Amino acid sequence: MAGHHLSILFALVMSVLFILILRRFAHQFHFIDMPDTRKRHDGTIPLCGGIAIFAAFMLSGLLLHGTERLATPILIGFCLIALVGALDDRFNLRVVPRFAAQCIAAYLIVSSIHIQSFNLGAVIALDAMVLIVPLVAIVAILFIVGMVNAVNMSDGIDGLAGGYAAVALFWLALMANQFANAPTMLQSFLLMAAVIGFLSFNLRHPWHRKASVFLGDAGSTLLGAALATFILLLATGQNALPFPSLMWIVILPVVDTLSLIVRRMAEHRSPFSPDRQHLHHLLMDAGLSSASTTMVLVGLAVLCGAISYATIALELPVGLVMMSLAIPFALHTAFVRHMQIRPTVQTIHIPAPTKSTMTLPGATP
């Protein structure tokens, strides 16, 4: 067990070390984020956080025993996701090649997961599950690709995507430990440690007024793929946990992404077109600061993870858990609707009096 603690500490230290090294070369290789009308940060920020997380996670994984390591197809899938994300950071790739690469990576990951044992609780009987394995595999691939883009879309303000990921990884590690899935527990803790190392540069706090490093698409897409993979690993195998309960852990970015896709398509726009209609943008429009918005949403993520854990610990009926997933959708829809119809405060400009019309106190106009 002491060796595992050293591996987790190694992931944290290496994440910090890689960031310190990589950000010195970020401008030279144009791995930087420039402010614009949508990105309202100050100055150019290095996009090396995700690469540092990936490198720290992969290196620390080498310290684990063979049975505790991720399968080779999963590692290849993660490498492909991170590589395409890094290329997108540098060259701004088109949507189609990015999406195609994500689908290939998701296929590699799913191919190494025992999808036949996918746990949907009592919603689908075991004998019926065997008959629809190809359909379940397709759903699993779409889930991975969806999470890749959901976490990527949530990476809009300092500390949010990393905060989401760290909280989700904590709950996944806790559940894996509780229900005897040691490999997934260790991998979740390793990645969480690497993310915490990154957050020390990205999260705003009284001693750190703005982010000095960004996650980049390499990091946000990798974290999305990892979260989806660890959820699928927990939802399959001998001690498989019900997938609907695990969905509560990542429900916030999932709800926000689905809502954005529906609203953009309703406006006859591409689902991947950029805008400022994310949940974090709407909270900031409502008056919260960037740091406060991150704290609120990460706090809600902690609550959602606790709900996930409670539904499993209390062995709640899966049908009830599935219906409960409608609650965050309803609350999100209500908030978005409120922000869309709220009255706009108009500022009335009163012209300053000219010299000819100014009247001195006591004078007769």
Short mmCIF file of C-alpha atoms in Angstrom, two decimals:
data_model
loop_
_atom_site.label_atom_id
_atom_site.label_comp_id
_atom_site.label_asym_id
_atom_site.label_seq_id
_atom_site.Cartn_x
_atom_site.Cartn_y
_atom_site.Cartn_z
CA MET A 1 0.00 0.00 0.00
CA ALA A 2 2.91 2.36 0.70
CA GLY A 3 4.01 1.84 -2.90
CA HIS A 4 0.60 3.00 -4.09
CA HIS A 5 0.87 6.15 -2.00
CA LEU A 6 4.25 6.87 -3.56
CA SER A 7 2.80 6.39 -7.04
CA ILE A 8 0.02 8.89 -6.30
CA LEU A 9 2.50 11.39 -4.86
CA PHE A 10 4.73 10.82 -7.89
CA ALA A 11 1.82 11.71 -10.22
CA LEU A 12 1.24 14.97 -8.33
CA VAL A 13 4.91 15.98 -8.30
CA MET A 14 5.47 15.07 -11.95
CA SER A 15 2.41 17.06 -13.03
CA VAL A 16 3.80 20.17 -11.33
CA LEU A 17 7.29 19.54 -12.70
CA PHE A 18 6.10 19.03 -16.27
CA ILE A 19 4.05 22.24 -16.14
CA LEU A 20 7.04 24.22 -14.88
CA ILE A 21 9.13 22.88 -17.75
CA LEU A 22 6.59 22.97 -20.57
CA ARG A 23 5.27 26.47 -19.98
CA ARG A 24 8.78 27.84 -20.62
CA PHE A 25 8.56 26.53 -24.21
CA ALA A 26 4.84 27.11 -24.84
CA HIS A 27 5.28 30.44 -26.61
CA GLN A 28 8.14 29.10 -28.70
CA PHE A 29 5.97 26.27 -30.06
CA HIS A 30 2.78 28.40 -30.16
CA PHE A 31 0.93 26.32 -27.57
CA ILE A 32 -0.79 29.42 -26.23
CA ASP A 33 -4.33 30.69 -25.87
CA MET A 34 -5.05 34.18 -27.17
CA PRO A 35 -7.88 36.32 -25.76
CA ASP A 36 -10.75 37.29 -28.06
CA THR A 37 -14.41 38.32 -27.84
CA ARG A 38 -15.33 34.93 -26.34
CA LYS A 39 -12.14 34.21 -24.37
CA ARG A 40 -11.83 37.07 -21.93
CA HIS A 41 -8.61 36.26 -20.12
CA ASP A 42 -5.69 38.63 -19.78
CA GLY A 43 -2.73 38.05 -22.07
CA THR A 44 -1.51 34.83 -23.69
CA ILE A 45 -1.70 31.70 -21.51
CA PRO A 46 0.29 28.47 -22.11
CA LEU A 47 -1.83 25.45 -23.14
CA CYS A 48 0.46 22.83 -21.60
CA GLY A 49 -1.62 21.73 -18.58
CA GLY A 50 -3.23 18.78 -20.34
CA ILE A 51 0.05 17.51 -21.78
CA ALA A 52 1.59 17.66 -18.30
CA ILE A 53 -1.35 15.74 -16.80
CA PHE A 54 -1.12 13.10 -19.52
CA ALA A 55 2.64 12.64 -19.11
CA ALA A 56 2.42 12.47 -15.30
CA PHE A 57 -0.46 9.98 -15.43
CA MET A 58 1.25 7.69 -17.93
CA LEU A 59 4.59 7.71 -16.09
CA SER A 60 3.03 7.08 -12.68
CA GLY A 61 1.06 4.19 -14.14
CA LEU A 62 4.32 2.45 -14.94
CA LEU A 63 4.98 2.17 -11.19
CA LEU A 64 1.92 -0.05 -10.73
CA HIS A 65 1.94 -3.84 -10.94
CA GLY A 66 0.85 -5.52 -14.14
CA THR A 67 -2.68 -6.37 -12.96
CA GLU A 68 -3.20 -2.81 -11.76
CA ARG A 69 -2.34 -1.18 -15.08
CA LEU A 70 -4.82 -0.22 -17.76
CA ALA A 71 -5.15 -2.51 -20.77
CA THR A 72 -2.99 -1.60 -23.76
CA PRO A 73 -5.95 -0.67 -26.05
CA ILE A 74 -7.16 1.78 -23.38
CA LEU A 75 -3.73 3.38 -23.15
CA ILE A 76 -3.53 3.64 -26.94
CA GLY A 77 -6.98 5.23 -26.96
CA PHE A 78 -5.90 7.78 -24.35
CA CYS A 79 -2.74 8.55 -26.35
CA LEU A 80 -4.79 9.13 -29.51
CA ILE A 81 -7.23 11.42 -27.68
CA ALA A 82 -4.42 13.46 -26.12
CA LEU A 83 -2.48 13.66 -29.41
CA VAL A 84 -5.47 14.91 -31.40
CA GLY A 85 -6.27 17.38 -28.64
CA ALA A 86 -2.72 18.72 -28.70
CA LEU A 87 -2.83 19.06 -32.49
CA ASP A 88 -6.12 20.91 -32.15
CA ASP A 89 -4.53 23.28 -29.63
CA ARG A 90 -1.75 24.02 -32.09
CA PHE A 91 -3.47 23.93 -35.49
CA ASN A 92 -7.22 24.32 -34.73
CA LEU A 93 -8.34 21.12 -36.48
CA ARG A 94 -11.66 20.75 -38.24
CA VAL A 95 -14.55 19.01 -36.50
CA VAL A 96 -14.73 15.91 -38.74
CA PRO A 97 -11.14 14.62 -38.26
CA ARG A 98 -11.35 15.33 -34.52
CA PHE A 99 -14.62 13.45 -34.21
CA ALA A 100 -13.34 10.54 -36.32
CA ALA A 101 -10.23 10.19 -34.15
CA GLN A 102 -12.35 10.28 -31.00
CA CYS A 103 -14.57 7.49 -32.36
CA ILE A 104 -11.53 5.34 -33.19
CA ALA A 105 -10.09 5.91 -29.72
CA ALA A 106 -13.45 5.09 -28.12
CA TYR A 107 -13.66 1.87 -30.15
CA LEU A 108 -10.19 0.82 -28.93
CA ILE A 109 -11.20 1.50 -25.33
CA VAL A 110 -14.51 -0.36 -25.54
CA SER A 111 -12.82 -3.33 -27.25
CA SER A 112 -10.87 -4.01 -24.03
CA ILE A 113 -13.88 -3.73 -21.69
CA HIS A 114 -16.07 -6.73 -20.84
CA ILE A 115 -19.14 -5.04 -22.26
CA GLN A 116 -21.20 -8.25 -21.99
CA SER A 117 -21.43 -7.67 -18.24
CA PHE A 118 -22.61 -4.05 -18.56
CA ASN A 119 -24.85 -3.34 -15.57
CA LEU A 120 -28.13 -1.56 -16.25
CA GLY A 121 -29.65 -3.04 -13.13
CA ALA A 122 -33.09 -4.54 -13.49
CA VAL A 123 -33.92 -2.42 -16.54
CA ILE A 124 -32.64 -5.12 -18.94
CA ALA A 125 -32.51 -8.77 -17.96
CA LEU A 126 -29.16 -10.56 -18.23
CA ASP A 127 -30.31 -12.87 -21.03
CA ALA A 128 -31.59 -9.90 -23.01
CA MET A 129 -28.30 -8.07 -22.44
CA VAL A 130 -26.42 -10.85 -24.21
CA LEU A 131 -28.60 -10.36 -27.28
CA ILE A 132 -27.99 -6.61 -27.53
CA VAL A 133 -24.25 -6.53 -26.87
CA PRO A 134 -23.49 -4.80 -30.22
CA LEU A 135 -25.99 -2.07 -29.36
CA VAL A 136 -24.49 -1.67 -25.87
CA ALA A 137 -21.03 -1.39 -27.42
CA ILE A 138 -22.23 1.39 -29.71
CA VAL A 139 -23.81 3.19 -26.75
CA ALA A 140 -20.53 2.84 -24.82
CA ILE A 141 -18.57 4.34 -27.74
CA LEU A 142 -21.02 7.24 -27.98
CA PHE A 143 -20.78 7.73 -24.23
CA ILE A 144 -16.99 8.06 -24.40
CA VAL A 145 -17.14 10.48 -27.33
CA GLY A 146 -19.89 12.42 -25.57
CA MET A 147 -17.88 12.74 -22.36
CA VAL A 148 -14.80 13.82 -24.34
CA ASN A 149 -16.76 16.73 -25.76
CA ALA A 150 -18.73 17.45 -22.57
CA VAL A 151 -15.61 18.03 -20.49
CA ASN A 152 -14.03 19.93 -23.37
CA MET A 153 -17.04 22.26 -23.54
CA SER A 154 -16.97 22.84 -19.78
CA ASP A 155 -13.41 24.15 -19.99
CA GLY A 156 -14.44 27.79 -20.19
CA ILE A 157 -13.31 29.40 -16.93
CA ASP A 158 -10.38 28.90 -14.60
CA GLY A 159 -10.50 25.72 -12.56
CA LEU A 160 -13.84 24.40 -13.79
CA ALA A 161 -12.98 21.44 -16.04
CA GLY A 162 -10.14 20.41 -13.74
CA GLY A 163 -12.39 20.81 -10.72
CA TYR A 164 -15.12 18.72 -12.33
CA ALA A 165 -12.60 16.00 -13.15
CA ALA A 166 -10.92 15.96 -9.72
CA VAL A 167 -14.28 15.64 -7.94
CA ALA A 168 -15.51 12.92 -10.29
CA LEU A 169 -12.27 10.98 -10.00
CA PHE A 170 -12.47 11.15 -6.20
CA TRP A 171 -15.96 9.63 -6.18
CA LEU A 172 -14.99 7.00 -8.75
CA ALA A 173 -11.96 6.00 -6.66
CA LEU A 174 -14.09 5.86 -3.52
CA MET A 175 -16.67 3.60 -5.16
CA ALA A 176 -14.00 1.42 -6.73
CA ASN A 177 -12.42 0.94 -3.32
CA GLN A 178 -15.77 0.27 -1.66
CA PHE A 179 -16.76 -2.35 -4.21
CA ALA A 180 -13.43 -4.16 -4.67
CA ASN A 181 -12.15 -2.73 -7.93
CA ALA A 182 -8.58 -1.92 -6.95
CA PRO A 183 -7.17 -1.22 -10.46
CA THR A 184 -9.81 1.43 -11.24
CA MET A 185 -9.36 2.93 -7.78
CA LEU A 186 -5.60 3.33 -8.27
CA GLN A 187 -5.92 4.71 -11.79
CA SER A 188 -8.54 7.23 -10.62
CA PHE A 189 -6.32 8.39 -7.76
CA LEU A 190 -3.30 8.71 -10.05
CA LEU A 191 -5.17 10.88 -12.52
CA MET A 192 -6.77 12.90 -9.72
CA ALA A 193 -3.32 13.63 -8.27
CA ALA A 194 -2.07 14.80 -11.68
CA VAL A 195 -5.14 17.04 -12.04
CA ILE A 196 -4.58 18.53 -8.57
CA GLY A 197 -1.03 19.39 -9.59
CA PHE A 198 -2.45 21.24 -12.60
CA LEU A 199 -5.11 23.03 -10.50
CA SER A 200 -2.38 24.61 -8.39
CA PHE A 201 -1.58 26.66 -11.53
CA ASN A 202 -5.10 27.00 -12.92
CA LEU A 203 -7.42 27.57 -9.97
CA ARG A 204 -8.04 31.08 -8.70
CA HIS A 205 -7.58 31.78 -4.99
CA PRO A 206 -6.47 34.71 -2.80
CA TRP A 207 -2.80 33.96 -3.52
CA HIS A 208 -3.32 33.26 -7.22
CA ARG A 209 -5.51 35.85 -8.92
CA LYS A 210 -5.62 34.26 -12.38
CA ALA A 211 -4.64 31.07 -14.14
CA SER A 212 -1.04 30.85 -15.33
CA VAL A 213 -1.63 27.65 -17.34
CA PHE A 214 -4.65 26.34 -19.26
CA LEU A 215 -5.77 22.74 -19.69
CA GLY A 216 -6.04 22.89 -23.47
CA ASP A 217 -8.01 20.47 -25.63
CA ALA A 218 -5.35 17.82 -25.00
CA GLY A 219 -6.22 17.86 -21.32
CA SER A 220 -9.98 18.38 -21.40
CA THR A 221 -10.55 15.64 -23.98
CA LEU A 222 -8.24 13.24 -22.14
CA LEU A 223 -10.10 13.84 -18.87
CA GLY A 224 -13.43 13.26 -20.57
CA ALA A 225 -12.22 9.99 -22.07
CA ALA A 226 -10.75 8.85 -18.75
CA LEU A 227 -13.91 9.61 -16.78
CA ALA A 228 -16.05 7.72 -19.29
CA THR A 229 -13.61 4.78 -19.29
CA PHE A 230 -13.49 4.50 -15.50
CA ILE A 231 -17.29 4.66 -15.32
CA LEU A 232 -17.55 1.85 -17.89
CA LEU A 233 -14.96 -0.20 -15.98
CA LEU A 234 -17.02 0.18 -12.81
CA ALA A 235 -20.24 -0.65 -14.66
CA THR A 236 -18.83 -3.93 -16.02
CA GLY A 237 -17.06 -6.96 -14.62
CA GLN A 238 -17.68 -9.17 -11.61
CA ASN A 239 -18.72 -6.40 -9.19
CA ALA A 240 -20.40 -4.17 -11.77
CA LEU A 241 -22.18 -1.11 -10.42
CA PRO A 242 -25.38 0.20 -12.04
CA PHE A 243 -24.57 2.61 -14.85
CA PRO A 244 -27.48 5.02 -14.14
CA SER A 245 -26.16 5.58 -10.62
CA LEU A 246 -22.66 6.27 -11.93
CA MET A 247 -24.07 8.81 -14.39
CA TRP A 248 -24.86 11.10 -11.45
CA ILE A 249 -21.11 11.68 -11.03
CA VAL A 250 -20.81 13.43 -14.41
CA ILE A 251 -24.36 14.69 -14.82
CA LEU A 252 -23.49 18.41 -14.73
CA PRO A 253 -21.27 18.57 -17.86
CA VAL A 254 -23.53 16.04 -19.60
CA VAL A 255 -26.68 18.09 -19.01
CA ASP A 256 -25.01 21.33 -20.04
CA THR A 257 -23.62 19.81 -23.24
CA LEU A 258 -26.91 18.21 -24.30
CA SER A 259 -28.74 21.46 -23.59
CA LEU A 260 -26.23 23.42 -25.68
CA ILE A 261 -26.52 20.99 -28.60
CA VAL A 262 -30.32 21.24 -28.60
CA ARG A 263 -30.30 25.04 -28.40
CA ARG A 264 -27.68 25.43 -31.13
CA MET A 265 -29.48 23.06 -33.48
CA ALA A 266 -32.77 24.88 -32.78
CA GLU A 267 -30.99 28.04 -33.96
CA HIS A 268 -29.79 26.17 -37.09
CA ARG A 269 -26.17 26.30 -35.94
CA SER A 270 -23.54 23.61 -35.68
CA PRO A 271 -23.58 21.77 -32.31
CA PHE A 272 -19.85 22.55 -32.09
CA SER A 273 -20.12 26.28 -32.84
CA PRO A 274 -18.66 28.41 -30.04
CA ASP A 275 -20.77 30.81 -27.99
CA ARG A 276 -21.20 32.10 -24.45
CA GLN A 277 -24.30 30.08 -23.54
CA HIS A 278 -22.66 27.49 -21.29
CA LEU A 279 -23.94 27.13 -17.76
CA HIS A 280 -20.84 28.84 -16.35
CA HIS A 281 -21.35 31.78 -18.72
CA LEU A 282 -24.98 32.12 -17.67
CA LEU A 283 -24.02 32.10 -13.99
CA MET A 284 -21.49 34.84 -14.65
CA ASP A 285 -24.13 36.82 -16.55
CA ALA A 286 -26.30 36.43 -13.45
CA GLY A 287 -23.67 38.30 -11.44
CA LEU A 288 -21.22 35.68 -10.14
CA SER A 289 -17.49 36.16 -10.55
CA SER A 290 -15.38 33.58 -12.37
CA ALA A 291 -14.00 32.18 -9.10
CA SER A 292 -17.45 32.07 -7.48
CA THR A 293 -18.92 30.32 -10.52
CA THR A 294 -16.24 27.65 -10.33
CA MET A 295 -16.85 27.17 -6.60
CA VAL A 296 -20.64 26.85 -7.10
CA LEU A 297 -20.39 24.34 -9.96
CA VAL A 298 -17.65 22.25 -8.34
CA GLY A 299 -19.71 22.25 -5.14
CA LEU A 300 -22.71 20.97 -7.12
CA ALA A 301 -20.45 18.30 -8.62
CA VAL A 302 -19.54 17.16 -5.09
CA LEU A 303 -23.25 16.95 -4.27
CA CYS A 304 -24.01 14.96 -7.42
CA GLY A 305 -21.19 12.54 -6.59
CA ALA A 306 -22.62 12.08 -3.11
CA ILE A 307 -26.03 11.32 -4.64
CA SER A 308 -24.41 8.72 -6.89
CA TYR A 309 -22.71 7.08 -3.93
CA ALA A 310 -25.92 7.12 -1.88
CA THR A 311 -28.01 5.49 -4.62
CA ILE A 312 -25.52 2.61 -4.78
CA ALA A 313 -24.95 2.27 -1.03
CA LEU A 314 -28.70 2.30 -0.34
CA GLU A 315 -29.32 -0.07 -3.28
CA LEU A 316 -32.09 2.12 -4.65
CA PRO A 317 -34.09 0.68 -7.57
CA VAL A 318 -32.36 1.43 -10.86
CA GLY A 319 -35.63 2.56 -12.42
CA LEU A 320 -36.01 5.18 -9.71
CA VAL A 321 -32.42 6.30 -10.19
CA MET A 322 -32.96 6.64 -13.93
CA MET A 323 -36.04 8.79 -13.37
CA SER A 324 -34.14 10.93 -10.87
CA LEU A 325 -31.68 11.88 -13.61
CA ALA A 326 -34.47 14.03 -15.04
CA ILE A 327 -34.17 16.38 -12.04
CA PRO A 328 -30.89 18.08 -13.09
CA PHE A 329 -32.21 18.33 -16.66
CA ALA A 330 -35.35 20.08 -15.42
CA LEU A 331 -33.45 22.44 -13.13
CA HIS A 332 -30.95 23.31 -15.86
CA THR A 333 -33.74 23.96 -18.37
CA ALA A 334 -35.58 26.17 -15.90
CA PHE A 335 -32.45 28.23 -15.19
CA VAL A 336 -31.62 28.64 -18.88
CA ARG A 337 -35.20 29.67 -19.58
CA HIS A 338 -35.08 32.20 -16.75
CA MET A 339 -31.88 33.72 -18.12
CA GLN A 340 -33.41 33.96 -21.59
CA ILE A 341 -36.59 35.76 -20.53
CA ARG A 342 -35.25 37.90 -17.69
CA PRO A 343 -35.84 41.63 -18.23
CA THR A 344 -32.89 43.56 -19.55
CA VAL A 345 -31.96 46.58 -17.47
CA GLN A 346 -31.61 49.56 -19.78
CA THR A 347 -29.36 52.41 -18.83
CA ILE A 348 -30.85 55.87 -19.41
CA HIS A 349 -28.23 58.35 -20.48
CA ILE A 350 -28.95 61.91 -19.30
CA PRO A 351 -26.99 64.48 -21.25
CA ALA A 352 -24.73 66.71 -19.18
CA PRO A 353 -25.91 70.32 -18.99
CA THR A 354 -24.16 72.68 -21.36
CA LYS A 355 -22.53 75.86 -20.24
CA SER A 356 -25.37 77.98 -21.66
CA THR A 357 -28.04 76.13 -19.69
CA MET A 358 -26.22 75.84 -16.37
CA THR A 359 -27.77 77.86 -13.55
CA LEU A 360 -25.84 78.99 -10.53
CA PRO A 361 -27.45 78.41 -7.12
CA GLY A 362 -29.70 81.33 -6.27
CA ALA A 363 -29.60 82.77 -9.77
CA THR A 364 -32.74 83.48 -11.76
CA PRO A 365 -33.02 81.33 -14.87
#
